[in-house]
mmCIF file of C-alpha atoms in Angstrom:
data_model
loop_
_atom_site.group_PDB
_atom_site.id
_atom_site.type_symbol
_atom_site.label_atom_id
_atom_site.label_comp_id
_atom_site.label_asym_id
_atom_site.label_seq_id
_atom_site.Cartn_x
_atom_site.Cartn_y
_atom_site.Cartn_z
ATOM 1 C CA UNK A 1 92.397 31.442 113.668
ATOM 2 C CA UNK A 2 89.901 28.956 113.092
ATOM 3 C CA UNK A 3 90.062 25.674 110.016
ATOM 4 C CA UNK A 4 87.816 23.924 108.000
ATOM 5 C CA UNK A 5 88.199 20.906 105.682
ATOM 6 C CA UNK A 6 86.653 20.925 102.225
ATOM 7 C CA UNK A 7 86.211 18.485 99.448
ATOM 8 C CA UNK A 8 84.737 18.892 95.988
ATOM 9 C CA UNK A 9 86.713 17.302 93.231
ATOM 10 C CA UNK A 10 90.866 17.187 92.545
ATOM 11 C CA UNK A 11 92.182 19.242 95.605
ATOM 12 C CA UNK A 12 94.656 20.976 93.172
ATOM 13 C CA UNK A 13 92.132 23.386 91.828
ATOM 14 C CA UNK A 14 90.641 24.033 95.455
ATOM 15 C CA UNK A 15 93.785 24.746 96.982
ATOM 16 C CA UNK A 16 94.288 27.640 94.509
ATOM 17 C CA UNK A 17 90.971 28.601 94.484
ATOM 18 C CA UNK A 18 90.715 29.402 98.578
ATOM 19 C CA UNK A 19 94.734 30.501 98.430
ATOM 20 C CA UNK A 20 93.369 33.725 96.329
ATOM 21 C CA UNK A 21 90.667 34.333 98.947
ATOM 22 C CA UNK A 22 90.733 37.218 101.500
ATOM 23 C CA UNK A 23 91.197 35.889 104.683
ATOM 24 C CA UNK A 24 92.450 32.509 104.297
ATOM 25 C CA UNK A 25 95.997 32.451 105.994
ATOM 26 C CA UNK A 26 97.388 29.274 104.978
ATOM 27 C CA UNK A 27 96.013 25.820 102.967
ATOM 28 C CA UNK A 28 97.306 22.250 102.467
ATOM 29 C CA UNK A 29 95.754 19.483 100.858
ATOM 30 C CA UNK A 30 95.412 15.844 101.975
ATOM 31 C CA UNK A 31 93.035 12.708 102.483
ATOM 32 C CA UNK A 32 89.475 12.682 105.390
ATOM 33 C CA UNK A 33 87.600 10.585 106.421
ATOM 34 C CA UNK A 34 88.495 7.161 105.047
ATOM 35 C CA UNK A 35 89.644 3.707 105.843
ATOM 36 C CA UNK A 36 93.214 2.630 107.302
ATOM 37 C CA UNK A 37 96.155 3.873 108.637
ATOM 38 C CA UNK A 38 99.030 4.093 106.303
ATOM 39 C CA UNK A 39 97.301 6.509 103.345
ATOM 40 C CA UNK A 40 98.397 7.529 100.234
ATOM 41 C CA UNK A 41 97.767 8.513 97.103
ATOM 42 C CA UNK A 42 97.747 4.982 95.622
ATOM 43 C CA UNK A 43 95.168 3.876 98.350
ATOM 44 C CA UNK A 44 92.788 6.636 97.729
ATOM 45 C CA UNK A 45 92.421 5.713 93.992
ATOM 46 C CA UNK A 46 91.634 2.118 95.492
ATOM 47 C CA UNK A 47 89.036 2.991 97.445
ATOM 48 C CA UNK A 48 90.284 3.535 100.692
ATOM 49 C CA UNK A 49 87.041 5.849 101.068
ATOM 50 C CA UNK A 50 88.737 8.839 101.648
ATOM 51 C CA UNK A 51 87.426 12.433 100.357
ATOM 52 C CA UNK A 52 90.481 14.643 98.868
ATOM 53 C CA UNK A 53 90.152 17.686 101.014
ATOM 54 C CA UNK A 54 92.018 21.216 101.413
ATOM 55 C CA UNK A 55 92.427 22.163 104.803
ATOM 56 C CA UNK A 56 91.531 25.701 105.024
ATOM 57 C CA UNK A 57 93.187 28.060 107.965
ATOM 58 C CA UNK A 58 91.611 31.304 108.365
ATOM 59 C CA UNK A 59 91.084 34.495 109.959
ATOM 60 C CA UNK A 60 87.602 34.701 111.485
ATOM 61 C CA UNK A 61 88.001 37.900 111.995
ATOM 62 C CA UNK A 62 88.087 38.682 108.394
ATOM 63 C CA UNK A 63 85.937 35.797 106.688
ATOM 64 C CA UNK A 64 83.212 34.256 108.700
ATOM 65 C CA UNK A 65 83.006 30.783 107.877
ATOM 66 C CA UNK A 66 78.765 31.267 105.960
ATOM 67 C CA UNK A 67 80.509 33.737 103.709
ATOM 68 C CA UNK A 68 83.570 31.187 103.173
ATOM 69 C CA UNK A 69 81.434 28.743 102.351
ATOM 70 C CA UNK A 70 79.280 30.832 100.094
ATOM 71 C CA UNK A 71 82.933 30.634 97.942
ATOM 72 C CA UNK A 72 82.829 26.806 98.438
ATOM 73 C CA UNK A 73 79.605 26.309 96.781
ATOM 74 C CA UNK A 74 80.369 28.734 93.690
ATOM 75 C CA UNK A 75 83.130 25.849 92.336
ATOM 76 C CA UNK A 76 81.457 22.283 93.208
ATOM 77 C CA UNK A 77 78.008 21.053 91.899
ATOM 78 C CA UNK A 78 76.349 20.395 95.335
ATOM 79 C CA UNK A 79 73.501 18.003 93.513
ATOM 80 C CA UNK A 80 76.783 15.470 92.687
ATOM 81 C CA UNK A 81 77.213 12.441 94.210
ATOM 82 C CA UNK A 82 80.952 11.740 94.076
ATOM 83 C CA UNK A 83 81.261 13.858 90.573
ATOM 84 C CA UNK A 84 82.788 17.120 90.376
ATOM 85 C CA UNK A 85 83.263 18.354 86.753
ATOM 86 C CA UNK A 86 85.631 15.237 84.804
ATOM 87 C CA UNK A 87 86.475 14.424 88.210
ATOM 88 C CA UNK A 88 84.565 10.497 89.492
ATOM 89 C CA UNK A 89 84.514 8.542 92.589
ATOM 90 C CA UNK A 90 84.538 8.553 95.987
ATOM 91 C CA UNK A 91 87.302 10.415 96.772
ATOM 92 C CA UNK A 92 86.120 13.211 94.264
ATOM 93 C CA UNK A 93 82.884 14.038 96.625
ATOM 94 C CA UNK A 94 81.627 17.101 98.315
ATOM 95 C CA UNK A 95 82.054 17.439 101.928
ATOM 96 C CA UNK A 96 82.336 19.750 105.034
ATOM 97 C CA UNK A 97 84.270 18.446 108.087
ATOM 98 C CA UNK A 98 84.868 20.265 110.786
ATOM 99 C CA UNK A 99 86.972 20.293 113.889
ATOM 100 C CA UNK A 100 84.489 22.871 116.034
ATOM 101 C CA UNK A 101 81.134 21.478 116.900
ATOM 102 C CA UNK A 102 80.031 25.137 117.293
ATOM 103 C CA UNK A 103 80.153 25.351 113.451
ATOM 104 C CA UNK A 104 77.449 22.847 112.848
ATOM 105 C CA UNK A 105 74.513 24.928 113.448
ATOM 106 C CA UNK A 106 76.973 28.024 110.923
ATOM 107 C CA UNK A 107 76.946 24.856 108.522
ATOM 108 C CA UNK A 108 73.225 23.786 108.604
ATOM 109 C CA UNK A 109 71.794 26.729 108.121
ATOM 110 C CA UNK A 110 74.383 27.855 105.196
ATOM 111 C CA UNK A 111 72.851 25.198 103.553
ATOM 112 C CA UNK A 112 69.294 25.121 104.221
ATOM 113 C CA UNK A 113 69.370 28.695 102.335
ATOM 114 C CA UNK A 114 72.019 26.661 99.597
ATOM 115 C CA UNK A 115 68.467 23.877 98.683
ATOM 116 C CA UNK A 116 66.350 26.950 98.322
ATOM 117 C CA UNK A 117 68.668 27.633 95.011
ATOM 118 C CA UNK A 118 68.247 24.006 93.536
ATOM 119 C CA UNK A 119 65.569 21.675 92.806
ATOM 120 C CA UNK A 120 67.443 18.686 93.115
ATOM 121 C CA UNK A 121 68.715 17.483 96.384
ATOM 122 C CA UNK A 122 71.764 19.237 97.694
ATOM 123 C CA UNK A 123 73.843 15.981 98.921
ATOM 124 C CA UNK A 124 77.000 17.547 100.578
ATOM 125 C CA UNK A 125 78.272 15.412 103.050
ATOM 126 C CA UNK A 126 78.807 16.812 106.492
ATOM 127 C CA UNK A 127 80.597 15.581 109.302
ATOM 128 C CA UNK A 128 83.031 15.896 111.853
ATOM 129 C CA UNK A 129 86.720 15.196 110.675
ATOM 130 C CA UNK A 130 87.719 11.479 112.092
ATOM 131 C CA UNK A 131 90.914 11.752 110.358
ATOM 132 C CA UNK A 132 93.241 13.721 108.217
ATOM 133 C CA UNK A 133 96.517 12.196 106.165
ATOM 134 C CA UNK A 134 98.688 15.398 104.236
ATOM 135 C CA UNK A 135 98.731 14.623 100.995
ATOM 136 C CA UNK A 136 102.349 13.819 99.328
ATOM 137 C CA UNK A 137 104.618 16.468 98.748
ATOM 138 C CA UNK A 138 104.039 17.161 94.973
ATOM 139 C CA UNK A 139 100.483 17.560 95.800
ATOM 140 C CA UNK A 140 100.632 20.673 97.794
ATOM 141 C CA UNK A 141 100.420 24.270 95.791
ATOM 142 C CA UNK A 142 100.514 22.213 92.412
ATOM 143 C CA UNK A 143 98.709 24.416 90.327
ATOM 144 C CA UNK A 144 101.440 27.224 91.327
ATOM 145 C CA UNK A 145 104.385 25.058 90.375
ATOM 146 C CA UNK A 146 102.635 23.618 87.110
ATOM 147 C CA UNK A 147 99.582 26.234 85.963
ATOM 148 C CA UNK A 148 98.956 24.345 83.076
ATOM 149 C CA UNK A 149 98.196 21.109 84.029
ATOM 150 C CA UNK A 150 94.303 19.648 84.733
ATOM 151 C CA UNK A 151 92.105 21.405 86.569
ATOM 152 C CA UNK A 152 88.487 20.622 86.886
ATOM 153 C CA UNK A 153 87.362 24.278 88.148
ATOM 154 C CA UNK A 154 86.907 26.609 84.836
ATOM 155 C CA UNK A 155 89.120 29.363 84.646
ATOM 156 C CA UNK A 156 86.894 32.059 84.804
ATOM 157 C CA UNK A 157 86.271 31.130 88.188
ATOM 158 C CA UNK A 158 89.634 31.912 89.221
ATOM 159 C CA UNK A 159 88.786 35.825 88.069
ATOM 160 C CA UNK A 160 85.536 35.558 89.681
ATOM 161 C CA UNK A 161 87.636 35.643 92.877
ATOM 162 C CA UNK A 162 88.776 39.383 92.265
ATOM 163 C CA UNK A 163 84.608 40.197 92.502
ATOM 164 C CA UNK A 164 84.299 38.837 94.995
ATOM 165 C CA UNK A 165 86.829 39.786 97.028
ATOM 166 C CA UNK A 166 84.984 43.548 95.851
ATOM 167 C CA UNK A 167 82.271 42.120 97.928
ATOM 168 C CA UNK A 168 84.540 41.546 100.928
ATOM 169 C CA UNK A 169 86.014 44.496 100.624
ATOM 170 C CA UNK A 170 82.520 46.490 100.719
ATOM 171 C CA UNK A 171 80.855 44.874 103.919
ATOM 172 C CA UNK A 172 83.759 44.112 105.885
ATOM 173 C CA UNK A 173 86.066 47.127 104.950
ATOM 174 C CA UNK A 174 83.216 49.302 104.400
ATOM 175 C CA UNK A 175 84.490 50.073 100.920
ATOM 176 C CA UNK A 176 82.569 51.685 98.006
ATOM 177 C CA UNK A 177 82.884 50.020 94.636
ATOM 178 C CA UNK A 178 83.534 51.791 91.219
ATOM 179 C CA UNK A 179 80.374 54.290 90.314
ATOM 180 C CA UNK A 180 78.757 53.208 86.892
ATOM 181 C CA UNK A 181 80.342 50.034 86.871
ATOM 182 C CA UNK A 182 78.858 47.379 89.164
ATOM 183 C CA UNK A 183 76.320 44.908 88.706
ATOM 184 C CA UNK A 184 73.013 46.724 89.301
ATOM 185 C CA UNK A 185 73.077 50.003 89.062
ATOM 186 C CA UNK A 186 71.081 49.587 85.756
ATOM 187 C CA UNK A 187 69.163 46.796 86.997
ATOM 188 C CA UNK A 188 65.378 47.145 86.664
ATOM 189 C CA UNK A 189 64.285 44.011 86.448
ATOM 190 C CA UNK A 190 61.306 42.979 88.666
ATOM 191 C CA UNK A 191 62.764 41.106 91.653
ATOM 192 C CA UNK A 192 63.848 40.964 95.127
ATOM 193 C CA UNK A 193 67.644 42.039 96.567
ATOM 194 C CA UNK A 194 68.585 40.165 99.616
ATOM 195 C CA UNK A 195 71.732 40.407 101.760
ATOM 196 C CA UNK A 196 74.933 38.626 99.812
ATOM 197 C CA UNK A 197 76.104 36.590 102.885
ATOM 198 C CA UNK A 198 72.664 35.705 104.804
ATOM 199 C CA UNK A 199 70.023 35.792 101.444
ATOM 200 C CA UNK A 200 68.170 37.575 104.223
ATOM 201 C CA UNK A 201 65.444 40.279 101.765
ATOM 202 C CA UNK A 202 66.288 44.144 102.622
ATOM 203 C CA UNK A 203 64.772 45.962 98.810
ATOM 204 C CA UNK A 204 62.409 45.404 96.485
ATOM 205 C CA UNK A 205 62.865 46.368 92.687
ATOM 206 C CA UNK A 206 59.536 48.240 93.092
ATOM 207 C CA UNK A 207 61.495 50.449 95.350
ATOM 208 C CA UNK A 208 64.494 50.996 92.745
ATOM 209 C CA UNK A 209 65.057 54.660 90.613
ATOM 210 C CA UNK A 210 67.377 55.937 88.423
ATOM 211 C CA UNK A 211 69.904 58.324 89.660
ATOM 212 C CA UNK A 212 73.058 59.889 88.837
ATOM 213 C CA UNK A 213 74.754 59.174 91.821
ATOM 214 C CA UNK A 214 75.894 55.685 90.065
ATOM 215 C CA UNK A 215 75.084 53.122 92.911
ATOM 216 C CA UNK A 216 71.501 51.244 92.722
ATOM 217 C CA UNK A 217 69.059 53.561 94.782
ATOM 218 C CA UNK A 218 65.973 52.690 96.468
ATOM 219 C CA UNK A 219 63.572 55.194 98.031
ATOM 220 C CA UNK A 220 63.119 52.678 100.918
ATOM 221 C CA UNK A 221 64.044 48.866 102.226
ATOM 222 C CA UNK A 222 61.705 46.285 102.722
ATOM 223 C CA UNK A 223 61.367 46.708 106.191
ATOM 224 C CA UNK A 224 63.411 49.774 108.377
ATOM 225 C CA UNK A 225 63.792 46.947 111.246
ATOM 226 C CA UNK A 226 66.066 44.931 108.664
ATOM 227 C CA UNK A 227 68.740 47.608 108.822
ATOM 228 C CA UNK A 228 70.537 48.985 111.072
ATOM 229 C CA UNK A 229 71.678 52.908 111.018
ATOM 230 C CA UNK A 230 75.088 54.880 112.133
ATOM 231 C CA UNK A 231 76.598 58.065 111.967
ATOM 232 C CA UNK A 232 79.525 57.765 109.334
ATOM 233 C CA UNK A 233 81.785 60.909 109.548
ATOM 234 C CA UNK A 234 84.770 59.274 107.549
ATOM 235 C CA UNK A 235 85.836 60.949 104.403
ATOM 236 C CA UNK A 236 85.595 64.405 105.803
ATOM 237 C CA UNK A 237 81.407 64.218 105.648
ATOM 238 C CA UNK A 238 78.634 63.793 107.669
ATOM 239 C CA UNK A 239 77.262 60.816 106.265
ATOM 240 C CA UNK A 240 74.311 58.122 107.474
ATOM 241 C CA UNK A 241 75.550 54.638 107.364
ATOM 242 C CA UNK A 242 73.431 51.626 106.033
ATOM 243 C CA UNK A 243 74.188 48.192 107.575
ATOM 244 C CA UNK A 244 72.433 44.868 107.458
ATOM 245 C CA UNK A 245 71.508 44.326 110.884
ATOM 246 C CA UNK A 246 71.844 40.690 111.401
ATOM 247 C CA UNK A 247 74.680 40.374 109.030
ATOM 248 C CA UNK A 248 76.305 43.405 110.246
ATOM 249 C CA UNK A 249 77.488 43.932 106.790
ATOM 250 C CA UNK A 250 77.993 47.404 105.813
ATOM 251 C CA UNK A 251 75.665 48.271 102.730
ATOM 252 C CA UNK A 252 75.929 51.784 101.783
ATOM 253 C CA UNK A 253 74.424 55.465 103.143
ATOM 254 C CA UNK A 254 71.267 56.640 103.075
ATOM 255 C CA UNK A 255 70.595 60.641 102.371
ATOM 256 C CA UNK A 256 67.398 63.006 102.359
ATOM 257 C CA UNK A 257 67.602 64.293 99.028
ATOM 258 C CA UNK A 258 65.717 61.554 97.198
ATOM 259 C CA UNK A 259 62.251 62.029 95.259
ATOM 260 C CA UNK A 260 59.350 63.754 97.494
ATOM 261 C CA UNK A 261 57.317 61.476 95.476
ATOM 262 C CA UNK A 262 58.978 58.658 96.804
ATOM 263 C CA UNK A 263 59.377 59.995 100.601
ATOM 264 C CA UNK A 264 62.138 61.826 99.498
ATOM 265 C CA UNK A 265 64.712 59.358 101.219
ATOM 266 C CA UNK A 266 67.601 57.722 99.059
ATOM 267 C CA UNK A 267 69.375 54.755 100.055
ATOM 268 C CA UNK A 268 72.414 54.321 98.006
ATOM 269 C CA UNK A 269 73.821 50.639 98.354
ATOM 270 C CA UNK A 270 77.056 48.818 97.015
ATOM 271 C CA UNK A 271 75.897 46.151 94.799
ATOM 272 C CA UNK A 272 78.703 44.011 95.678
ATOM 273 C CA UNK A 273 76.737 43.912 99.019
ATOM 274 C CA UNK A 274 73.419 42.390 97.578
ATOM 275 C CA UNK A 275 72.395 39.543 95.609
ATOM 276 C CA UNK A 276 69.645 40.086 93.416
ATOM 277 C CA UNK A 277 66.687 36.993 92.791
ATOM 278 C CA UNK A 278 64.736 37.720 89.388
ATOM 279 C CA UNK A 279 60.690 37.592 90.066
ATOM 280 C CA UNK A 280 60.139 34.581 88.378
ATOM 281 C CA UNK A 281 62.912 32.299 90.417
ATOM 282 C CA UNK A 282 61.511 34.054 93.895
ATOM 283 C CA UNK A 283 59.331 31.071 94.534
ATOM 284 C CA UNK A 284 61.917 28.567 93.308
ATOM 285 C CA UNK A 285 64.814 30.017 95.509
ATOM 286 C CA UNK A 286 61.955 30.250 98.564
ATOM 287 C CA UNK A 287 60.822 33.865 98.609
ATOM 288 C CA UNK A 288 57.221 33.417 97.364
ATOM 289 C CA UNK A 289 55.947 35.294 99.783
ATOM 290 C CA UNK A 290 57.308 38.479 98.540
ATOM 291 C CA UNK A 291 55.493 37.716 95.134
ATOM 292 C CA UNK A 292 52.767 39.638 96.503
ATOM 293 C CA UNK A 293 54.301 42.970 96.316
ATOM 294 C CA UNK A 294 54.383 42.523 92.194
ATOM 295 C CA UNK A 295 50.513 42.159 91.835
#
């Protein structure tokens, strides 16, 4: 078990967000990182200084703490100084504090590939937790005893979870996800796919061709030393596993019965396992030097 402490807006909506993650074996919300010693509600809404946080327990043996934060990011505006949807003040920041200084580097990195998204300045504060105060009673699961009440974090987001927990369940689990129906199989917009967890770039739309099998299919990856190969005899077949090789997240199979044309190879890969960056926000996101494959 390992924890982590997020903050980005009213902890009720976080706290149900993570609680529907894969993974995550317990939550609780409270007050970081502020002023004083007796801390409450009341004194957080005057400006003790304190961030409203969820303290996240999980299993890092099932979530990995980049791909946990990937989640974090996907409900907080990380260009926000202390505003998070309706939600205003200091309390209402973003921040990651952490108990193990052997997640700083996990952190910094996670979000040195999170500026090449934005423009703007990503302003999440990081630090190591200097203290932690449970939050009142009422506080804790609130959105399960009263669904209806406020919640800065659209609904949809909520349902967003069940995708990508599809994700999860594809490059941890090795999983396959519904034929037909995922997000790229009919995809063939110029651009680059890069690994879901690490952003790291493994195909290249020029690369991509129909087929019936109902998976996105390229004839080859950007480079053979970004994957990593294994003998997959689950199923009752004799099957070539793809994997990411730094991620270690399983991507698909490859086979031999793709277009001669092509090199006749076929790499079939879950598009819950990818991520896929549209040509003309490569150079914004920082892959401009894959634009040269387009010319």
């Amino acid at each position: 078990m390992k924890d982590i402490y997020l903050a980005g807006g009213c902890f009720w909506g976080v706290q149900k967000y993570f609680d529907l993650v894969d993974g995550i074996i317990g939550t609780e919300v409270g007050y970081a990182n502020g002023r004083g010693k007796k801390v409450t509600y009341k004194t957080v809404c005057n400006c003790s200084g304190h961030a409203e946080v969820v303290h996240i327990i999980y299993n890092s043996d099932v979530i990995k703490l980049d791909r946990l934060l990937e989640y974090y990011y996907d409900i907080i505006d990380p260009t926000s100084v202390n505003r998070q949807g309706n939600d205003t003040g200091v309390q209402y920041r973003t921040g990651i504090y952490y108990t193990d200084k052997k997640d700083v580097e996990v952190i910094v990195n996670s979000l040195e590939r999170l500026q090449k998204r934005y423009k703007e300045q990503v302003v999440i504060e990081v630090s190591e937790l200097k203290n932690f105060t449970r939050a009142e009673k009422y506080h804790q699961k609130f959105l399960e005893k009263y669904p209806f009440s406020y919640c800065h974090i659209p609904s949809y987001k909520f349902r967003e979870v069940v995708n990508k927990d599809m994700s999860f369940y594809v490059t941890k689990k090795k999983g396959t996800e519904p034929a037909f129906k995922n997000k790229y199989y009919n995809n063939f917009k110029d651009g680059i796919y890069v690994d879901i967890d690490t952003n790291e770039p493994l195909f290249l739309s020029k690369d991509k061709f129909q087929s019936l099998c109902g998976w996105p299919t390229f004839s080859k990856p950007l480079d053979e030393n970004l994957l990593e190969k294994r003998k997959d005899l689950s199923h009752f077949m004799i099957r070539t596993e793809v994997l990411s090789k730094n991620s270690k997240n399983h991507l698909g199979h490859v086979f031999n019965d793709g277009p001669k044309e092509f090199g006749g190879k076929r790499y079939c890969i879950n598009s819950a396992a990818l991520r896929f960056i549209p040509k003309e926000k490569m150079e914004e996101e920082g892959f401009e030097s894959y634009l040269k494959y387009f010319h």
